[in-house]
Protein backbone atom coordinates (compact mmCIF):
# COMPACT_ATOMS: atom_id res chain seq x y z
CA MET A 1 119.69 11.08 161.04
CA ASP A 2 117.71 10.14 164.13
CA TRP A 3 114.74 12.41 163.55
CA GLU A 4 113.24 11.70 166.96
CA LYS A 5 115.97 13.91 168.44
CA LEU A 6 114.22 16.85 166.74
CA LEU A 7 110.91 16.20 168.49
CA ALA A 8 109.66 19.00 170.67
CA THR A 9 106.44 20.24 172.22
CA PRO A 10 104.42 23.08 170.69
CA ASP A 11 105.36 25.21 173.68
CA ASP A 12 109.06 24.58 172.98
CA VAL A 13 108.50 25.84 169.45
CA LEU A 14 106.66 28.96 170.57
CA GLU A 15 109.57 29.86 172.87
CA ARG A 16 111.58 30.47 169.70
CA ILE A 17 109.10 33.03 168.34
CA ARG A 18 109.78 36.74 168.77
CA PRO A 19 107.51 39.80 168.25
CA GLY A 20 107.33 41.03 164.66
CA MET A 21 108.26 37.70 163.10
CA SER A 22 106.62 36.49 159.88
CA VAL A 23 105.32 32.91 160.16
CA PHE A 24 104.51 30.91 157.03
CA LEU A 25 101.73 28.31 157.46
CA SER A 26 101.12 25.49 155.02
CA THR A 27 97.81 25.78 153.21
CA GLY A 28 94.30 24.45 153.44
CA ALA A 29 93.96 20.80 154.37
CA ALA A 30 97.68 20.79 155.19
CA GLU A 31 97.42 23.49 157.86
CA PRO A 32 99.51 22.41 160.89
CA ARG A 33 96.54 22.54 163.22
CA THR A 34 98.31 21.54 166.44
CA LEU A 35 100.90 24.30 166.10
CA VAL A 36 98.32 26.85 164.96
CA LYS A 37 95.96 26.11 167.85
CA HIS A 38 98.76 26.45 170.39
CA LEU A 39 99.86 29.67 168.74
CA MET A 40 96.35 31.08 168.90
CA ALA A 41 95.87 30.07 172.52
CA ALA A 42 99.24 31.23 173.82
CA CYS A 43 99.39 34.25 176.12
CA SER A 44 103.14 34.89 176.07
CA ALA A 45 104.24 38.49 175.69
CA LYS A 46 106.66 37.29 173.00
CA LEU A 47 103.76 36.35 170.75
CA GLN A 48 102.78 39.87 169.79
CA ASP A 49 102.53 41.61 166.44
CA LEU A 50 103.08 38.41 164.49
CA GLU A 51 102.52 38.27 160.76
CA LEU A 52 101.02 35.01 159.48
CA VAL A 53 101.47 34.20 155.80
CA GLN A 54 99.25 31.58 154.17
CA ILE A 55 98.55 31.10 150.46
CA VAL A 56 94.96 29.88 150.91
CA SER A 57 93.22 30.20 154.27
CA PHE A 58 90.15 28.31 155.38
CA ALA A 59 90.88 26.59 158.68
CA ASP A 60 91.95 27.51 162.23
CA ALA A 61 94.37 30.27 161.23
CA ILE A 62 91.55 32.44 159.94
CA SER A 63 89.46 32.39 163.10
CA LEU A 64 87.94 35.86 163.30
CA LYS A 65 88.23 35.82 167.08
CA ASN A 66 92.01 35.51 166.84
CA LEU A 67 92.38 37.93 163.97
CA GLN A 68 90.48 40.64 165.83
CA SER A 69 93.14 40.60 168.53
CA GLN A 70 96.36 42.59 168.24
CA LYS A 71 98.53 39.48 168.38
CA PHE A 72 98.31 38.39 164.75
CA ARG A 73 97.88 39.75 161.28
CA LEU A 74 97.19 37.32 158.45
CA LYS A 75 98.40 37.87 154.90
CA THR A 76 96.87 35.75 152.19
CA PHE A 77 96.99 35.61 148.40
CA PHE A 78 93.53 34.21 148.04
CA SER A 79 90.20 36.02 148.28
CA GLY A 80 87.80 33.08 148.14
CA TRP A 81 86.32 30.78 150.78
CA VAL A 82 85.88 32.33 154.24
CA ALA A 83 88.82 34.68 153.70
CA ASP A 84 86.57 37.02 151.77
CA GLU A 85 84.59 38.01 154.86
CA ALA A 86 87.73 38.62 156.89
CA ILE A 87 89.32 40.66 154.10
CA THR A 88 86.21 42.81 153.77
CA ALA A 89 86.16 43.37 157.54
CA GLY A 90 89.79 44.52 157.44
CA HIS A 91 91.10 41.64 159.57
CA VAL A 92 93.12 40.01 156.77
CA ASP A 93 95.53 41.59 154.29
CA LEU A 94 95.12 40.40 150.71
CA ILE A 95 98.18 40.41 148.46
CA PRO A 96 96.95 40.65 144.86
CA CYS A 97 99.24 38.40 142.84
CA TYR A 98 99.14 35.63 140.30
CA LEU A 99 99.77 32.44 142.23
CA SER A 100 102.47 31.44 139.74
CA ARG A 101 104.43 34.60 140.75
CA ILE A 102 104.36 33.97 144.51
CA PRO A 103 107.62 31.96 144.52
CA GLU A 104 109.39 34.98 143.03
CA LEU A 105 108.04 37.22 145.81
CA ILE A 106 109.32 34.86 148.49
CA GLU A 107 112.65 34.24 146.80
CA LYS A 108 113.31 38.00 146.47
CA ARG A 109 112.00 38.54 150.01
CA LYS A 110 109.21 40.83 148.85
CA VAL A 111 107.21 38.59 151.18
CA ARG A 112 109.36 37.96 154.24
CA VAL A 113 109.43 34.52 155.92
CA ASP A 114 111.17 34.08 159.29
CA VAL A 115 109.47 30.93 160.54
CA VAL A 116 107.81 28.03 158.72
CA PHE A 117 105.15 25.70 160.17
CA VAL A 118 104.33 22.87 157.75
CA GLN A 119 102.42 19.64 158.11
CA VAL A 120 104.22 16.52 156.89
CA SER A 121 103.85 12.76 156.82
CA PRO A 122 105.93 10.59 159.18
CA PRO A 123 109.52 10.16 157.90
CA ASP A 124 110.33 6.92 156.07
CA LYS A 125 113.35 4.72 156.84
CA ASP A 126 115.54 7.03 154.78
CA GLY A 127 114.38 10.13 156.63
CA TYR A 128 112.09 11.58 153.97
CA SER A 129 108.70 13.11 154.77
CA SER A 130 106.06 14.18 152.28
CA LEU A 131 104.44 17.61 152.28
CA GLY A 132 101.20 15.74 151.71
CA VAL A 133 98.21 17.57 150.25
CA SER A 134 99.69 21.06 149.89
CA VAL A 135 102.87 21.86 147.99
CA ASP A 136 102.38 25.45 146.71
CA VAL A 137 105.54 27.31 147.91
CA ALA A 138 106.27 25.40 151.12
CA ARG A 139 109.68 24.12 150.02
CA LEU A 140 110.85 27.60 148.95
CA ALA A 141 109.57 29.10 152.22
CA MET A 142 111.59 26.51 154.14
CA GLU A 143 114.74 27.61 152.31
CA GLN A 144 114.16 31.24 153.32
CA ALA A 145 113.25 30.77 156.97
CA ASN A 146 115.51 30.85 160.03
CA LEU A 147 113.29 28.39 161.91
CA VAL A 148 111.61 25.46 160.13
CA VAL A 149 109.16 23.33 162.10
CA GLY A 150 107.43 20.21 160.79
CA GLU A 151 104.21 18.91 162.31
CA ILE A 152 104.15 15.15 161.79
CA ASN A 153 100.67 13.78 161.19
CA SER A 154 100.22 10.04 160.65
CA ARG A 155 97.03 10.68 158.70
CA VAL A 156 98.76 12.82 156.08
CA PRO A 157 99.24 10.85 152.86
CA ARG A 158 102.67 10.36 151.33
CA THR A 159 101.86 12.07 148.08
CA LEU A 160 104.20 11.92 145.10
CA GLY A 161 105.72 14.61 142.93
CA ASP A 162 107.77 17.53 144.27
CA THR A 163 106.70 16.71 147.81
CA PHE A 164 109.59 15.07 149.66
CA VAL A 165 111.76 16.83 152.25
CA GLN A 166 114.59 15.43 154.38
CA VAL A 167 114.12 15.62 158.12
CA SER A 168 117.53 17.30 158.25
CA GLU A 169 115.82 20.36 156.71
CA PHE A 170 113.81 20.83 159.91
CA ASP A 171 115.00 22.55 163.06
CA MET A 172 112.19 21.09 165.16
CA LEU A 173 109.47 18.45 164.77
CA VAL A 174 106.12 18.28 166.58
CA GLN A 175 103.75 15.34 166.78
CA ALA A 176 100.23 16.31 165.69
CA ASP A 177 97.33 15.71 168.03
CA GLU A 178 94.76 17.03 165.54
CA PRO A 179 93.49 15.31 162.37
CA PRO A 180 94.00 16.99 159.00
CA VAL A 181 91.33 19.37 157.78
CA TYR A 182 88.63 17.26 156.12
CA PHE A 183 85.80 18.47 153.90
CA GLU A 184 82.59 16.53 153.58
CA ARG A 185 81.18 15.98 150.12
CA TRP A 186 78.36 18.15 148.90
CA PRO A 187 74.99 16.42 148.46
CA ALA A 188 73.68 15.90 144.95
CA GLU A 189 71.48 18.73 143.70
CA PRO A 190 69.35 18.19 140.57
CA ILE A 191 69.94 21.70 139.21
CA PHE A 192 73.71 21.16 139.10
CA ASP A 193 73.21 17.81 137.39
CA MET A 194 71.17 19.63 134.73
CA ILE A 195 73.94 22.19 134.22
CA ALA A 196 76.56 19.44 134.08
CA ALA A 197 74.49 17.56 131.50
CA ASN A 198 74.64 20.66 129.29
CA ILE A 199 78.40 20.98 129.80
CA GLU A 200 79.14 17.34 129.08
CA PRO A 201 78.77 17.50 125.26
CA LEU A 202 81.28 20.36 125.14
CA ILE A 203 84.06 18.21 126.64
CA GLU A 204 85.59 15.98 124.00
CA ASP A 205 87.55 12.79 124.63
CA ARG A 206 91.27 13.54 125.17
CA SER A 207 90.52 16.94 126.73
CA CYS A 208 92.48 18.17 129.74
CA VAL A 209 90.35 19.71 132.48
CA ALA A 210 90.70 21.79 135.64
CA PHE A 211 88.40 21.31 138.63
CA SER A 212 87.69 22.85 142.00
CA MET A 213 85.35 21.98 144.87
CA GLY A 214 81.65 22.34 145.50
CA PRO A 215 78.30 20.92 144.36
CA PHE A 216 78.81 22.17 140.81
CA PHE A 217 82.01 20.15 140.40
CA GLU A 218 80.47 17.08 142.03
CA ALA A 219 77.88 17.12 139.25
CA VAL A 220 80.39 17.80 136.47
CA GLY A 221 82.53 14.90 137.66
CA ARG A 222 79.56 12.54 137.47
CA ALA A 223 78.66 13.78 133.99
CA LEU A 224 82.12 13.09 132.56
CA THR A 225 82.59 9.51 133.72
CA HIS A 226 81.89 8.01 130.27
CA LYS A 227 84.56 10.15 128.55
CA ARG A 228 87.83 8.61 127.40
CA HIS A 229 91.45 9.61 127.89
CA LEU A 230 90.83 12.79 129.85
CA GLY A 231 93.75 14.62 131.40
CA ILE A 232 93.88 16.51 134.71
CA HIS A 233 95.78 19.75 135.32
CA SER A 234 93.92 21.19 138.26
CA PRO A 235 94.65 23.57 141.16
CA PHE A 236 92.70 21.40 143.60
CA PHE A 237 92.19 17.65 143.70
CA SER A 238 88.84 16.67 145.22
CA ASP A 239 86.68 13.63 145.85
CA ALA A 240 84.84 14.36 142.59
CA LEU A 241 88.11 14.13 140.69
CA MET A 242 89.01 10.95 142.55
CA ASP A 243 85.74 9.38 141.38
CA LEU A 244 86.38 10.57 137.82
CA VAL A 245 89.81 8.92 137.83
CA LYS A 246 88.37 5.73 139.34
CA SER A 247 85.74 5.59 136.56
CA GLY A 248 88.47 5.02 133.97
CA ALA A 249 87.78 8.28 132.14
CA VAL A 250 91.21 9.72 133.04
CA THR A 251 94.43 8.39 131.52
CA ASN A 252 96.45 11.61 130.97
CA ARG A 253 97.90 10.02 127.82
CA HIS A 254 97.35 13.05 125.61
CA LYS A 255 98.76 15.75 127.86
CA GLU A 256 102.01 17.50 126.99
CA VAL A 257 102.90 18.56 130.53
CA PHE A 258 103.40 15.69 133.01
CA LYS A 259 102.09 13.10 130.58
CA ARG A 260 100.25 10.18 132.21
CA LYS A 261 100.02 12.07 135.51
CA SER A 262 97.21 14.10 137.09
CA ILE A 263 98.76 17.35 138.30
CA THR A 264 97.68 19.51 141.23
CA SER A 265 99.03 21.72 144.02
CA TYR A 266 96.38 21.01 146.65
CA ALA A 267 93.96 18.33 147.74
CA CYS A 268 90.85 19.03 149.78
CA GLY A 269 88.24 16.45 150.66
CA THR A 270 87.28 13.51 152.81
CA ALA A 271 89.49 11.07 154.71
CA GLN A 272 88.81 8.61 151.88
CA LEU A 273 90.40 11.01 149.39
CA LEU A 274 93.52 11.42 151.49
CA GLU A 275 93.82 7.64 151.88
CA TRP A 276 93.45 7.17 148.11
CA LEU A 277 96.19 9.75 147.44
CA ASP A 278 98.68 7.92 149.69
CA GLN A 279 101.55 6.82 147.41
CA ASN A 280 99.25 7.06 144.40
CA PRO A 281 101.54 7.07 141.33
CA GLY A 282 98.84 8.57 139.12
CA VAL A 283 98.70 11.93 140.95
CA GLU A 284 101.60 14.35 141.27
CA PHE A 285 101.70 17.42 143.50
CA GLN A 286 103.71 20.30 142.06
CA PRO A 287 104.41 23.90 143.20
CA VAL A 288 102.11 26.73 142.17
CA ASP A 289 104.63 28.16 139.69
CA LYS A 290 104.11 25.01 137.63
CA VAL A 291 100.42 24.29 138.23
CA PHE A 292 99.21 27.89 137.89
CA ASP A 293 101.52 28.92 135.04
CA PRO A 294 99.39 29.79 131.96
CA LEU A 295 102.15 28.76 129.54
CA SER A 296 102.44 25.31 131.14
CA ILE A 297 98.66 24.94 131.20
CA GLY A 298 98.41 26.02 127.58
CA ARG A 299 100.89 23.40 126.38
CA ASN A 300 98.18 20.81 126.99
CA PRO A 301 95.96 20.51 123.90
CA ARG A 302 92.19 20.83 124.36
CA PHE A 303 92.54 22.33 127.83
CA VAL A 304 89.15 23.23 129.31
CA ALA A 305 88.90 25.59 132.28
CA ILE A 306 85.61 24.78 134.04
CA VAL A 307 84.58 27.52 136.47
CA SER A 308 81.65 27.83 138.85
CA ALA A 309 80.15 31.31 138.49
CA ARG A 310 77.89 33.32 140.79
CA LYS A 311 76.47 35.84 138.32
CA ALA A 312 76.82 36.68 134.64
CA ASP A 313 75.73 39.78 132.82
CA ILE A 314 74.34 39.75 129.30
CA THR A 315 77.58 41.07 127.80
CA GLY A 316 79.61 38.14 129.16
CA ARG A 317 81.18 39.51 132.33
CA ILE A 318 81.31 37.04 135.22
CA ALA A 319 81.06 37.46 139.00
CA LEU A 320 82.75 34.64 140.88
CA HIS A 321 81.76 33.17 144.22
CA THR A 322 83.00 34.77 147.39
CA GLY A 323 81.81 32.52 150.20
CA LEU A 324 82.09 29.09 151.71
CA GLY A 325 81.90 26.19 149.29
CA ASN A 326 83.71 27.78 146.38
CA VAL A 327 87.44 27.49 146.73
CA VAL A 328 89.30 28.57 143.61
CA SER A 329 87.25 31.62 142.91
CA GLY A 330 89.48 34.69 143.04
CA PRO A 331 90.01 36.43 139.69
CA SER A 332 93.81 36.04 139.80
CA GLU A 333 93.61 32.28 140.38
CA VAL A 334 90.94 31.79 137.75
CA LEU A 335 92.71 34.06 135.26
CA ALA A 336 95.72 31.75 135.11
CA PHE A 337 93.53 28.92 133.88
CA LEU A 338 91.51 31.16 131.57
CA ASN A 339 94.73 32.35 129.94
CA GLY A 340 95.98 28.78 129.73
CA ALA A 341 92.79 27.74 127.95
CA GLN A 342 93.20 30.59 125.44
CA ILE A 343 96.77 29.48 124.69
CA SER A 344 95.87 25.79 124.42
CA GLU A 345 95.22 24.42 120.94
CA GLY A 346 91.52 23.62 120.94
CA GLY A 347 91.12 24.94 124.50
CA PHE A 348 88.25 26.99 125.86
CA THR A 349 86.56 28.21 129.03
CA VAL A 350 83.20 27.17 130.50
CA PHE A 351 81.36 29.05 133.24
CA GLY A 352 78.45 27.21 134.84
CA LEU A 353 75.75 28.62 137.09
CA PRO A 354 72.06 28.11 137.94
CA SER A 355 69.76 30.63 136.27
CA ARG A 356 68.61 31.79 139.71
CA SER A 357 70.18 31.99 143.15
CA ARG A 358 68.95 30.00 146.13
CA GLU A 359 67.04 33.12 147.15
CA GLY A 360 65.23 33.19 143.81
CA THR A 361 67.00 36.20 142.32
CA ALA A 362 68.25 36.27 138.74
CA ASN A 363 71.83 35.10 138.21
CA ILE A 364 71.90 36.47 134.67
CA THR A 365 71.54 40.24 134.80
CA VAL A 366 72.04 43.23 132.53
CA SER A 367 75.10 44.36 134.51
CA ILE A 368 77.29 43.08 137.33
CA GLU A 369 78.96 46.45 137.85
CA GLY A 370 79.87 46.91 141.50
CA MET A 371 79.99 43.20 142.33
CA LYS A 372 83.13 41.74 143.88
CA ASN A 373 85.27 39.03 142.32
CA ARG A 374 84.48 40.04 138.76
CA VAL A 375 86.05 38.65 135.61
CA ASP A 376 85.80 41.67 133.33
CA PHE A 377 87.71 40.04 130.47
CA ARG A 378 84.76 39.22 128.23
CA GLU A 379 87.13 37.85 125.62
CA ALA A 380 88.13 35.06 128.04
CA VAL A 381 84.54 33.80 128.40
CA ASP A 382 83.79 31.20 125.71
CA TYR A 383 80.74 29.39 127.10
CA VAL A 384 78.18 30.19 129.78
CA VAL A 385 75.94 27.30 130.82
CA THR A 386 72.77 27.14 132.91
CA GLU A 387 70.14 24.46 133.34
CA PHE A 388 68.37 26.03 130.34
CA GLY A 389 71.18 25.59 127.86
CA VAL A 390 74.53 26.74 126.50
CA ALA A 391 75.49 30.21 125.29
CA SER A 392 78.56 30.25 123.06
CA LEU A 393 79.97 33.78 123.14
CA LYS A 394 83.14 33.60 121.08
CA GLY A 395 82.96 35.88 118.06
CA LEU A 396 79.57 37.39 118.98
CA THR A 397 78.77 41.07 119.16
CA LEU A 398 77.48 42.48 122.45
CA ARG A 399 73.95 42.39 121.02
CA GLU A 400 74.32 38.76 119.97
CA ARG A 401 75.82 37.88 123.35
CA ALA A 402 72.84 39.46 125.06
CA GLN A 403 70.41 37.40 122.98
CA ALA A 404 72.33 34.18 123.65
CA LEU A 405 72.56 34.76 127.41
CA ILE A 406 68.93 35.85 127.75
CA ASP A 407 67.98 32.58 126.04
CA ILE A 408 69.54 30.60 128.93
CA ALA A 409 68.27 32.86 131.72
CA HIS A 410 65.31 31.77 133.81
CA PRO A 411 62.16 32.04 131.63
CA ASP A 412 60.49 34.37 134.13
CA ASP A 413 63.48 36.76 133.99
CA ARG A 414 63.78 37.04 130.21
CA VAL A 415 61.10 39.66 129.55
CA GLY A 416 62.65 41.99 132.11
CA LEU A 417 66.12 41.42 130.71
CA ILE A 418 64.89 42.22 127.19
CA ALA A 419 63.27 45.46 128.36
CA GLU A 420 66.30 46.59 130.33
CA ALA A 421 68.71 45.66 127.53
CA LYS A 422 66.65 47.76 125.11
CA ARG A 423 66.81 50.74 127.48
CA GLU A 424 70.58 50.34 127.65
CA ASN A 425 70.77 50.13 123.84
CA ILE A 426 72.30 46.67 124.02
CA LEU A 427 69.40 45.24 122.01
CA TYR A 428 67.51 46.91 119.18
CA ARG A 429 64.74 49.19 120.42
CA ASP A 430 62.25 47.26 118.25
CA GLN A 431 63.34 43.86 119.61
CA ILE A 432 60.30 41.66 120.15
CA TYR A 433 59.94 38.90 122.69
CA LEU A 434 57.01 36.61 123.44
CA ALA A 435 56.86 36.07 127.18
CA GLU A 436 54.79 32.89 126.97
CA SER A 437 57.25 31.43 124.46
CA ALA A 438 59.97 31.37 127.09
CA ARG A 439 57.76 29.43 129.50
CA HIS A 440 56.54 26.99 126.85
CA TYR A 441 59.86 26.42 125.09
CA PRO A 442 59.97 22.64 124.39
CA SER A 443 63.49 22.04 125.67
CA GLN A 444 62.83 18.29 125.92
CA ILE A 445 62.90 18.06 122.13
CA LYS A 446 66.42 17.21 121.08
CA ALA A 447 68.00 14.75 118.69
CA CYS A 448 71.40 14.04 117.21
CA GLN A 449 71.67 12.20 113.90
CA ARG A 450 74.57 11.10 111.72
CA PHE A 451 73.96 11.35 107.99
CA LYS A 452 75.76 10.32 104.82
CA GLY A 453 79.37 11.37 104.71
CA ASP A 454 79.62 11.05 108.52
CA VAL A 455 77.89 14.42 108.97
CA GLU A 456 76.53 14.81 112.53
CA ILE A 457 73.70 17.28 113.06
CA ARG A 458 71.92 18.23 116.28
CA PHE A 459 68.25 19.15 116.17
CA ARG A 460 66.48 21.37 118.70
CA PRO A 461 63.67 23.94 118.80
CA ILE A 462 64.49 27.36 117.37
CA ARG A 463 65.46 30.19 119.76
CA PRO A 464 65.31 33.99 119.50
CA SER A 465 69.12 34.03 119.59
CA ASP A 466 69.14 32.05 116.32
CA GLU A 467 68.28 35.26 114.48
CA GLU A 468 71.76 35.88 113.09
CA GLU A 469 72.34 32.25 112.15
CA MET A 470 69.00 32.13 110.35
CA ARG A 471 69.88 35.31 108.46
CA ARG A 472 73.19 33.76 107.42
CA LEU A 473 71.35 30.63 106.28
CA PHE A 474 69.01 32.76 104.18
CA TYR A 475 71.89 34.52 102.44
CA ARG A 476 73.52 31.19 101.58
CA PHE A 477 70.44 30.13 99.59
CA SER A 478 70.28 30.41 95.84
CA ASP A 479 67.45 32.47 94.30
CA LYS A 480 65.79 29.19 93.37
CA SER A 481 65.83 27.88 96.96
CA VAL A 482 64.45 31.18 98.26
CA TYR A 483 61.61 31.06 95.76
CA TYR A 484 60.78 27.44 96.62
CA ARG A 485 60.60 28.33 100.34
CA TYR A 486 58.96 31.77 100.30
CA PHE A 487 57.11 31.78 96.95
CA SER A 488 58.70 35.15 96.17
CA SER A 489 62.05 36.52 95.09
CA LEU A 490 63.22 37.89 98.43
CA LYS A 491 66.59 39.61 98.24
CA ALA A 492 67.04 40.65 101.87
CA MET A 493 66.22 39.31 105.32
CA PRO A 494 66.67 42.24 107.74
CA HIS A 495 66.38 42.07 111.51
CA THR A 496 62.79 43.34 111.46
CA ARG A 497 61.66 40.40 109.33
CA MET A 498 63.81 37.64 110.79
CA GLN A 499 63.04 38.42 114.44
CA THR A 500 59.35 37.68 113.80
CA TYR A 501 60.41 34.32 112.37
CA VAL A 502 62.57 33.16 115.29
CA ASN A 503 60.19 34.37 118.02
CA VAL A 504 57.46 31.75 117.80
CA ASP A 505 54.30 31.04 119.72
CA TRP A 506 54.73 27.40 120.70
CA ASN A 507 50.99 26.96 121.00
CA ASP A 508 50.65 27.41 117.23
CA VAL A 509 54.10 26.77 115.76
CA MET A 510 56.72 24.06 115.96
CA SER A 511 60.11 25.05 114.52
CA ILE A 512 63.15 22.78 114.57
CA VAL A 513 66.64 23.80 113.50
CA GLY A 514 69.52 21.53 112.52
CA VAL A 515 72.92 22.66 113.80
CA VAL A 516 76.43 21.47 113.01
CA GLY A 517 78.99 22.07 115.76
CA LYS A 518 79.07 21.96 119.55
CA PRO A 519 76.03 22.83 121.68
CA GLY A 520 75.66 26.58 121.98
CA HIS A 521 77.85 26.97 118.93
CA GLY A 522 77.95 25.94 115.30
CA SER A 523 75.93 26.83 112.23
CA VAL A 524 72.24 26.38 111.46
CA VAL A 525 72.04 24.30 108.28
CA ALA A 526 68.34 23.39 108.29
CA GLU A 527 64.99 24.62 109.58
CA ALA A 528 61.63 22.90 109.52
CA ARG A 529 58.34 24.06 110.97
CA TYR A 530 54.64 23.54 111.01
CA LEU A 531 51.98 26.16 111.66
CA VAL A 532 48.73 24.93 113.17
CA ASP A 533 45.52 25.96 111.40
CA PRO A 534 43.03 28.09 113.39
CA ASP A 535 40.76 25.09 113.94
CA GLY A 536 43.65 23.09 115.37
CA GLY A 537 43.08 20.06 113.17
CA TRP A 538 45.74 20.40 110.47
CA ALA A 539 49.05 22.23 110.12
CA GLU A 540 51.01 23.74 107.25
CA ILE A 541 54.53 22.36 106.90
CA ALA A 542 57.67 23.89 105.38
CA PHE A 543 61.36 23.10 105.58
CA ILE A 544 64.62 24.14 103.98
CA VAL A 545 68.17 22.79 104.06
CA ASP A 546 71.47 24.52 103.35
CA GLU A 547 72.42 23.63 99.78
CA SER A 548 75.80 22.29 100.96
CA TYR A 549 73.97 19.74 103.12
CA GLN A 550 71.28 18.59 100.71
CA ARG A 551 70.78 15.05 99.45
CA ILE A 552 72.14 13.36 102.57
CA GLY A 553 68.77 12.66 104.25
CA ILE A 554 68.20 15.77 106.41
CA SER A 555 64.83 16.70 104.87
CA THR A 556 63.46 13.20 105.39
CA PHE A 557 64.66 13.18 108.99
CA VAL A 558 63.12 16.53 109.94
CA PHE A 559 59.86 15.69 108.17
CA ASN A 560 59.53 12.47 110.14
CA LEU A 561 60.45 14.32 113.34
CA LEU A 562 57.74 16.92 112.73
CA VAL A 563 55.20 14.16 112.00
CA LYS A 564 56.05 12.54 115.34
CA LEU A 565 55.74 15.84 117.24
CA ALA A 566 52.50 16.78 115.47
CA ARG A 567 50.91 13.43 116.25
CA GLU A 568 51.81 13.83 119.93
CA ARG A 569 49.93 17.13 119.88
CA GLY A 570 46.81 15.66 118.30
CA ILE A 571 47.25 17.14 114.81
CA LYS A 572 45.51 15.14 112.09
CA GLY A 573 47.86 15.85 109.20
CA PHE A 574 50.01 18.28 107.24
CA TRP A 575 49.33 20.38 104.18
CA ALA A 576 51.65 22.36 101.93
CA ASP A 577 51.72 24.30 98.68
CA VAL A 578 54.64 23.07 96.59
CA LEU A 579 55.85 24.38 93.26
CA VAL A 580 55.63 21.74 90.54
CA SER A 581 59.36 22.09 89.90
CA ASN A 582 60.21 21.35 93.56
CA LEU A 583 60.64 17.63 92.96
CA ALA A 584 62.87 17.15 96.00
CA MET A 585 60.18 18.20 98.46
CA MET A 586 57.59 16.00 96.77
CA LYS A 587 60.04 13.10 96.95
CA VAL A 588 60.36 13.56 100.73
CA PHE A 589 56.56 13.44 101.09
CA ASN A 590 56.13 10.39 98.84
CA LYS A 591 58.80 8.30 100.58
CA SER A 592 57.34 8.96 104.04
CA GLY A 593 54.96 6.03 103.87
CA LEU A 594 52.01 8.30 104.60
CA PRO A 595 49.18 8.86 102.10
CA VAL A 596 49.92 11.91 99.94
CA HIS A 597 47.07 13.68 98.14
CA ALA A 598 48.21 16.29 95.63
CA GLU A 599 46.19 18.51 93.33
CA MET A 600 47.92 20.77 90.81
CA GLU A 601 46.68 24.25 90.03
CA ASP A 602 48.58 27.00 88.21
CA GLY A 603 51.93 25.24 88.60
CA VAL A 604 51.46 24.54 92.31
CA TYR A 605 50.71 21.26 94.06
CA HIS A 606 48.21 21.59 96.89
CA VAL A 607 49.35 18.70 99.08
CA ARG A 608 47.53 17.08 101.99
CA ILE A 609 49.14 14.35 104.09
CA PRO A 610 46.77 12.76 106.63
CA PHE A 611 48.42 10.85 109.46
CA ASP A 612 45.54 8.36 109.64
CA ARG A 613 46.06 5.79 106.90
CA THR A 614 42.42 4.71 106.90
């Protein structure tokens, strides 16, 4: 077919429009800008009371000036980006719907489509054009419409997947005189790099991930470049994802859906991204009923839904972004990927956010009641991550969740959160918290060590939220181990006792825990601490290791770590009282290479270990 015979001017197209018609516009970066601009500028009496339908709106079609007129009414399925302001003002109609169910609405004419404007690449020699960077439901809309118009744009990439349409499917074609919608990359921000660094250990090799756009995802992309065999099943493809693929971290070998292909419905980014996507066999564009379907998502093992959050409350509810710079942020869109992660074997969800907003207000609060764009499904929130750490929420009570989330809030907000949580009966009324401890928490202290039997243990300073894990560790000890550690036959370790142990004054105490499992999760299997004497010269040392993890070198490691930390703080040496029968602890001291002076009295060694060998 000689497609040039279908060429027409935008004005020719608009002559075919009648009042009351419903006009479908392709989405996002694929918006047919030439047709839309002519439509918005036209003064014809025929162009009245038109209904515009667009899945995601963030370009010319959502100009508030045009929407405030009586000529057009925009319907959208997406509440993020700049659409949120227009929806709130009553200028845009939001259709609440899972994106994967939109094709059904169009097919059954619950959402009527009379006219379709789509942006396409130039036809090839066989007469095929590509829908480019937006597939969603465009093909289905074309099948339903009485008038189908393609806007040919030479700068639209010929993307692969379910993207190709024959020119014979168009009634009219228009040559574009506008470039596609481009989005500049967000500049690097240190706080997002810190959050991404805390997320990175959670993502294992061979995981499948979903991305969006914004500074948060730019940082996460950079943090994951050293991973191996990642898969991509993502609503949006961005420059950050392009860089991640280029790094070699993505192979898609271990996906179950579209194996060896990165899957998406949309691409938004720079001209360089669109050029890279042109005939790229590694990226496939598929309709929203495939990309946003939780069952399809969940078929991929180790699927991780990474979401940029605006606020979180201390029970695990999330408020998503509503404004510019955060694209996939409506609850219905996010929920598809959260559900997919819950279905996926080994899958989970991660919500990342700075501890404070750009205005300096707390992003972790006691309640987000009344906020828009909420995810109220606490059970779908596995991890919350800030620059101060990771809170793993799965399996925790509301009280434990509150402790974990307060631990990663901004240090200056934690005292207030504790007080308010106590008033709301979320935390115990007798819950203690040392304000200065939050500010002096030595977050720079971290280590990961592999021991005999290929046992990997992470070491970090103790936190108030370790209370339950420390109680569980206590109850795993034998009576003998308890007596060695506490010099008494303790039978119980209630909240009132343990909370004083995990809330430490870092000026006087150094406490390190050993944890097996992912950051923000896992079990405490060891704890070691020293307590500085009043004169500041020496410190008492004590440590204990879960009996299932003894005799693999943990005690020696934590002792040497405490020696290093004590020396850095100007401490001259350690002392300890050790029962004569506690041969294991004495062995750790004697093999340290430091001088050990021990005097026995009444079945107890009084041990002094100076750091100065002279």
